[in-house]
Coordinates of C-alpha atoms in Angstrom, one line a residue:
Chain E
X1 CA -0.9 9.3 40.4
X2 CA -2.9 12.4 39.9
X3 CA -6.5 14.0 39.9
X4 CA -5.1 16.8 37.8
X5 CA -7.5 16.1 34.9
X6 CA -5.8 18.1 32.0
X7 CA -8.0 18.6 28.8
X8 CA -5.9 21.4 27.4
X9 CA -4.3 19.6 24.8
X10 CA -4.0 19.9 20.9
X11 CA -4.4 16.5 19.5
X12 CA -5.6 16.2 15.9
X13 CA -7.2 12.4 16.4
X14 CA -8.7 13.2 12.8
X15 CA -5.5 13.1 11.3
X16 CA -4.1 10.4 13.3
X17 CA -6.6 8.0 12.6
X18 CA -6.3 8.6 9.0
X19 CA -2.6 8.1 8.5
X20 CA -3.3 4.8 10.4
X21 CA -5.8 3.3 8.6
X22 CA -4.5 4.7 5.0
X23 CA -1.2 3.2 6.0
X24 CA -2.2 -0.2 7.4
X25 CA -5.7 -0.8 6.7
X26 CA -7.1 0.7 3.1
X27 CA -6.5 -1.3 0.1
X28 CA -6.7 0.1 -3.0
X29 CA -10.6 0.2 -3.2
X30 CA -11.3 1.6 0.1
X31 CA -13.1 4.9 -1.1
X32 CA -15.9 3.9 1.4
X33 CA -13.8 4.8 4.6
X34 CA -15.1 7.6 6.4
X35 CA -12.6 9.7 8.6
X36 CA -14.5 11.7 11.2
X37 CA -17.7 10.4 10.5
X38 CA -20.7 11.2 12.6
X39 CA -20.8 9.5 16.1
X40 CA -24.0 7.9 16.0
X41 CA -23.4 6.4 19.2
X42 CA -22.5 2.4 18.0
X43 CA -22.6 -0.6 20.0
X44 CA -18.8 -1.6 20.9
X45 CA -18.1 -5.0 22.5
X46 CA -14.5 -4.7 22.7
X47 CA -12.2 -1.6 24.0
X48 CA -7.9 -1.8 23.3
X49 CA -6.1 0.8 25.2
X50 CA -2.8 2.1 26.0
X51 CA -2.1 3.9 29.0
X52 CA 0.1 7.1 29.5
X53 CA 1.8 7.6 32.4
X54 CA 4.3 10.9 33.3
X55 CA 4.1 14.5 31.8
X56 CA 0.6 13.4 30.5
X57 CA -1.7 10.9 32.3
X58 CA -4.3 9.1 30.3
X59 CA -5.7 6.7 27.8
X60 CA -5.9 6.2 24.1
X61 CA -8.6 4.0 23.8
X62 CA -10.4 1.9 20.3
X63 CA -13.7 0.5 20.6
X64 CA -15.7 -0.9 18.5
X65 CA -17.9 -4.4 17.7
X66 CA -17.1 -8.0 17.5
X67 CA -17.5 -8.3 13.6
X68 CA -15.2 -5.2 13.3
X69 CA -12.5 -6.1 15.3
X70 CA -12.2 -9.6 12.9
X71 CA -11.7 -7.5 10.2
X72 CA -9.1 -5.4 11.3
X73 CA -7.6 -8.7 12.1
X74 CA -8.2 -10.4 8.7
X75 CA -6.9 -7.5 7.0
X76 CA -3.9 -6.9 9.4
X77 CA -3.0 -10.8 9.1
X78 CA -3.9 -11.3 5.4
X79 CA -6.3 -13.9 6.2
X80 CA -10.2 -14.8 5.7
X81 CA -12.4 -13.3 8.7
X82 CA -13.5 -16.6 9.2
X83 CA -10.5 -17.7 9.9
X84 CA -9.4 -15.5 12.5
X85 CA -9.4 -16.2 16.2
X86 CA -9.6 -14.7 19.7
X87 CA -5.6 -14.3 20.0
X88 CA -5.6 -12.5 16.1
X89 CA -8.4 -10.5 17.4
X90 CA -6.5 -9.1 20.5
X91 CA -3.2 -9.0 18.8
X92 CA -4.6 -7.0 15.9
X93 CA -6.6 -4.8 17.9
X94 CA -4.1 -4.3 20.8
X95 CA -1.3 -3.0 17.7
X96 CA -4.0 -0.5 16.5
X97 CA -4.6 0.7 19.7
X98 CA -0.6 0.8 20.0
X99 CA 0.0 2.7 17.1
X100 CA -2.6 5.2 17.4
X101 CA -1.4 5.9 21.1
X102 CA 2.1 6.2 20.2
X103 CA 0.8 9.0 17.6
X104 CA -0.8 10.3 19.8
X105 CA 1.8 10.3 22.7
X106 CA 4.0 12.5 19.8
X107 CA 2.4 15.4 20.5
X108 CA 1.3 15.5 24.1
X109 CA 3.3 16.8 27.0
X110 CA 6.5 14.5 27.5
X111 CA 8.5 12.9 28.7
X112 CA 6.1 10.1 29.6
X113 CA 5.6 6.4 29.0
X114 CA 3.2 3.9 27.3
X115 CA 2.0 0.8 28.3
X116 CA 1.8 -2.3 26.3
X117 CA -1.5 -2.5 24.9
X118 CA -5.0 -4.3 26.8
X119 CA -7.8 -5.5 24.5
X120 CA -11.2 -6.5 26.7
X121 CA -14.7 -6.2 26.2
X122 CA -16.0 -2.8 26.5
X123 CA -18.7 -3.9 29.5
X124 CA -15.7 -4.8 31.6
X125 CA -13.7 -1.4 30.9
X126 CA -13.7 1.8 33.1
X127 CA -11.2 4.2 33.5
X128 CA -12.4 6.1 36.7
X129 CA -11.3 9.6 37.3
X130 CA -11.1 10.2 33.6
X131 CA -12.6 12.6 31.3
X132 CA -12.7 12.7 27.5
X133 CA -10.2 15.0 25.6
X134 CA -11.6 14.4 22.2
X135 CA -12.3 11.4 20.3
X136 CA -13.3 10.6 17.1
X137 CA -15.4 8.3 14.3
X138 CA -13.9 6.0 11.6
X139 CA -16.5 4.2 9.8
X140 CA -14.5 1.4 7.5
X141 CA -16.2 -1.2 6.0
X142 CA -19.2 -0.3 7.1
X143 CA -18.2 -0.6 10.6
X144 CA -17.6 1.9 13.6
X145 CA -14.5 2.2 15.4
X146 CA -14.8 4.8 18.0
X147 CA -11.3 6.2 18.6
X148 CA -10.8 8.5 22.2
X149 CA -8.4 10.1 24.1
X150 CA -9.1 9.9 27.8
X151 CA -7.0 12.4 30.5
X152 CA -6.2 11.8 34.2
X153 CA -6.9 9.1 36.4
X154 CA -5.0 6.2 37.6
X155 CA -2.9 5.0 34.6
X156 CA 0.2 3.6 36.3
X157 CA -1.5 -0.1 36.5
X158 CA -0.8 -1.1 32.9
X159 CA 2.6 -2.1 32.7
X160 CA 4.0 1.3 31.9
X161 CA 7.3 1.4 29.4
X162 CA 8.7 4.1 27.4
X163 CA 7.1 3.7 23.8
Chain R
X1 CA 21.1 -11.2 4.2
X2 CA 19.5 -12.2 7.1
X3 CA 16.9 -9.9 9.1
X4 CA 16.1 -10.2 12.5
X5 CA 12.4 -8.3 13.3
X6 CA 11.5 -7.9 16.7
X7 CA 8.3 -6.6 17.9
X8 CA 5.8 -8.4 20.7
X9 CA 3.0 -8.2 18.2
X10 CA 2.5 -11.1 16.1
X11 CA 0.6 -8.8 13.4
X12 CA 3.1 -6.1 13.5
X13 CA 6.1 -8.6 12.7
X14 CA 3.8 -9.9 9.8
X15 CA 3.2 -6.1 8.6
X16 CA 6.9 -5.6 8.7
X17 CA 7.8 -8.7 6.9
X18 CA 4.9 -8.4 4.3
X19 CA 6.3 -4.4 4.0
X20 CA 9.6 -5.7 3.4
X21 CA 8.4 -7.6 0.1
X22 CA 6.5 -4.8 -0.8
X23 CA 9.5 -2.8 -1.0
X24 CA 11.6 -4.9 -3.0
X25 CA 13.6 -6.6 0.0
X26 CA 12.1 -10.1 -0.7
X27 CA 15.1 -12.1 -1.3
X28 CA 16.4 -11.7 2.3
X29 CA 16.1 -14.1 5.4
X30 CA 13.7 -13.5 7.8
X31 CA 14.0 -14.3 11.7
X32 CA 11.5 -13.1 14.3
X33 CA 11.6 -12.5 17.8
X34 CA 8.7 -11.2 20.5
X35 CA 10.4 -9.4 22.6
X36 CA 13.5 -8.1 23.5
X37 CA 15.3 -11.0 25.8
X38 CA 14.7 -13.4 22.6
X39 CA 15.9 -10.9 20.4
X40 CA 19.0 -10.8 22.0
X41 CA 19.3 -14.2 21.8
X42 CA 19.4 -14.6 17.9
X43 CA 21.1 -11.9 17.6
X44 CA 23.9 -13.9 19.0
X45 CA 22.7 -17.5 17.8
X46 CA 21.7 -16.3 14.1
X47 CA 23.8 -13.2 13.5
X48 CA 21.7 -11.2 11.2
X49 CA 23.1 -8.3 9.0
X50 CA 20.6 -5.8 10.2
X51 CA 18.1 -5.3 13.7
X52 CA 14.7 -4.2 13.0
X53 CA 13.6 -4.1 16.4
X54 CA 10.2 -2.4 18.2
X55 CA 10.8 0.0 21.1
X56 CA 7.8 -1.0 23.7
X57 CA 8.3 -4.6 24.3
X58 CA 7.8 -7.3 27.7
X59 CA 11.1 -8.4 29.1
X60 CA 13.5 -6.2 27.2
X61 CA 12.5 -3.1 25.6
X62 CA 14.0 -2.2 22.3
X63 CA 16.7 0.4 23.7
X64 CA 17.5 -2.3 26.3
X65 CA 18.3 -4.8 23.6
X66 CA 20.4 -2.3 21.7
X67 CA 22.4 -1.1 25.0
X68 CA 23.1 -4.8 25.8
X69 CA 24.2 -5.4 22.4
X70 CA 26.6 -2.5 22.3
X71 CA 28.2 -3.4 25.9
X72 CA 28.6 -6.8 24.4
X73 CA 30.5 -5.7 21.6
X74 CA 28.0 -6.4 19.1
X75 CA 27.9 -3.9 16.5
X76 CA 24.7 -5.0 13.7
X77 CA 23.2 -2.7 12.2
X78 CA 20.2 -1.6 13.9
X79 CA 17.1 0.5 13.1
X80 CA 13.6 1.1 15.2
X81 CA 10.6 0.7 14.0
X82 CA 8.1 2.2 16.7
X83 CA 4.5 4.0 16.8
X84 CA 6.1 7.2 18.4
X85 CA 9.2 9.0 17.4
X86 CA 9.4 11.9 19.5
X87 CA 13.1 13.9 19.6
X88 CA 13.9 12.4 23.0
X89 CA 13.5 9.0 21.9
X90 CA 15.6 9.8 18.7
X91 CA 18.5 11.0 20.5
X92 CA 18.5 8.1 23.0
X93 CA 18.5 6.2 19.9
X94 CA 20.9 7.8 18.3
X95 CA 23.2 7.9 21.3
X96 CA 22.8 4.4 21.7
X97 CA 24.2 3.1 18.5
X98 CA 21.1 3.0 16.3
X99 CA 20.7 4.3 12.7
X100 CA 17.3 5.5 12.8
X101 CA 13.8 5.4 13.7
X102 CA 11.3 4.3 11.5
X103 CA 7.7 5.2 12.6
X104 CA 4.4 3.4 12.8
X105 CA 2.3 3.7 10.8
X106 CA 4.6 2.8 7.6
X107 CA 4.5 2.6 4.3
X108 CA 6.7 0.1 1.5
X109 CA 7.8 3.7 0.5
X110 CA 9.2 4.2 3.8
X111 CA 11.0 1.6 4.0
X112 CA 12.7 1.9 0.1
X113 CA 13.8 5.4 1.5
X114 CA 15.6 3.8 4.9
X115 CA 16.5 0.5 4.0
X116 CA 17.5 0.9 0.4
X117 CA 21.2 1.5 1.4
X118 CA 21.6 -1.1 3.9
X119 CA 19.8 -4.1 1.9
X120 CA 20.7 -3.1 -1.9

């Protein structure tokens, strides 16, 4: 646990998000995806996060609307959006945060451990004592996905393991 | 050949299986496990020819699974598919007897490059 909030890290969130979307979400005709999109303060309903504990303490959070979360789950599970269940959304959005977080953690001070992902309503999520280090917005299928790296806070409560 | 895919995320297991197919390895039998403990049981009961395991899983992590298998004398070819590939983790994996790490996100090309020698 620490109150020493470090923001002096170099993380290219734009590039990491583009790699993840390109590998897992973009199909052959996905030219409309915009990386490092303008941050228009889009409303988000769900937040998926992983916590980092150790030499770097913080969280990687990806937030989006309910519709956006169903779109992600439908592509990752290869099913129609109206067939997607809440469990599917939780698994898919959590894994998106896990992959983004794992890649971010790789360029942060080590050693540190990554928690299992957690998905909940944005309105219920708080990360006390944190500051946002950087963020990027991906605009995919007309929906905004906000990816944020937070530093500091009590990140040890998320069942952290080495990732 | 039989491949055991261990990952606590259902969607990631599905992506791994789909990517194996896209990489041309569609003729192999797939067995799945949702954590390291169940993966260990399935290695013993199913006797797979290859294990593709996540690192960060509940109950038993991927590296704990590898250590448990090797401690029990099981030498099944073992590779990690993980969202992070730091030098420290690569060293731990190799020291434990893993073949290599595949980092998420991956593509069918990545799977072909890494797995062709094993799966043919």
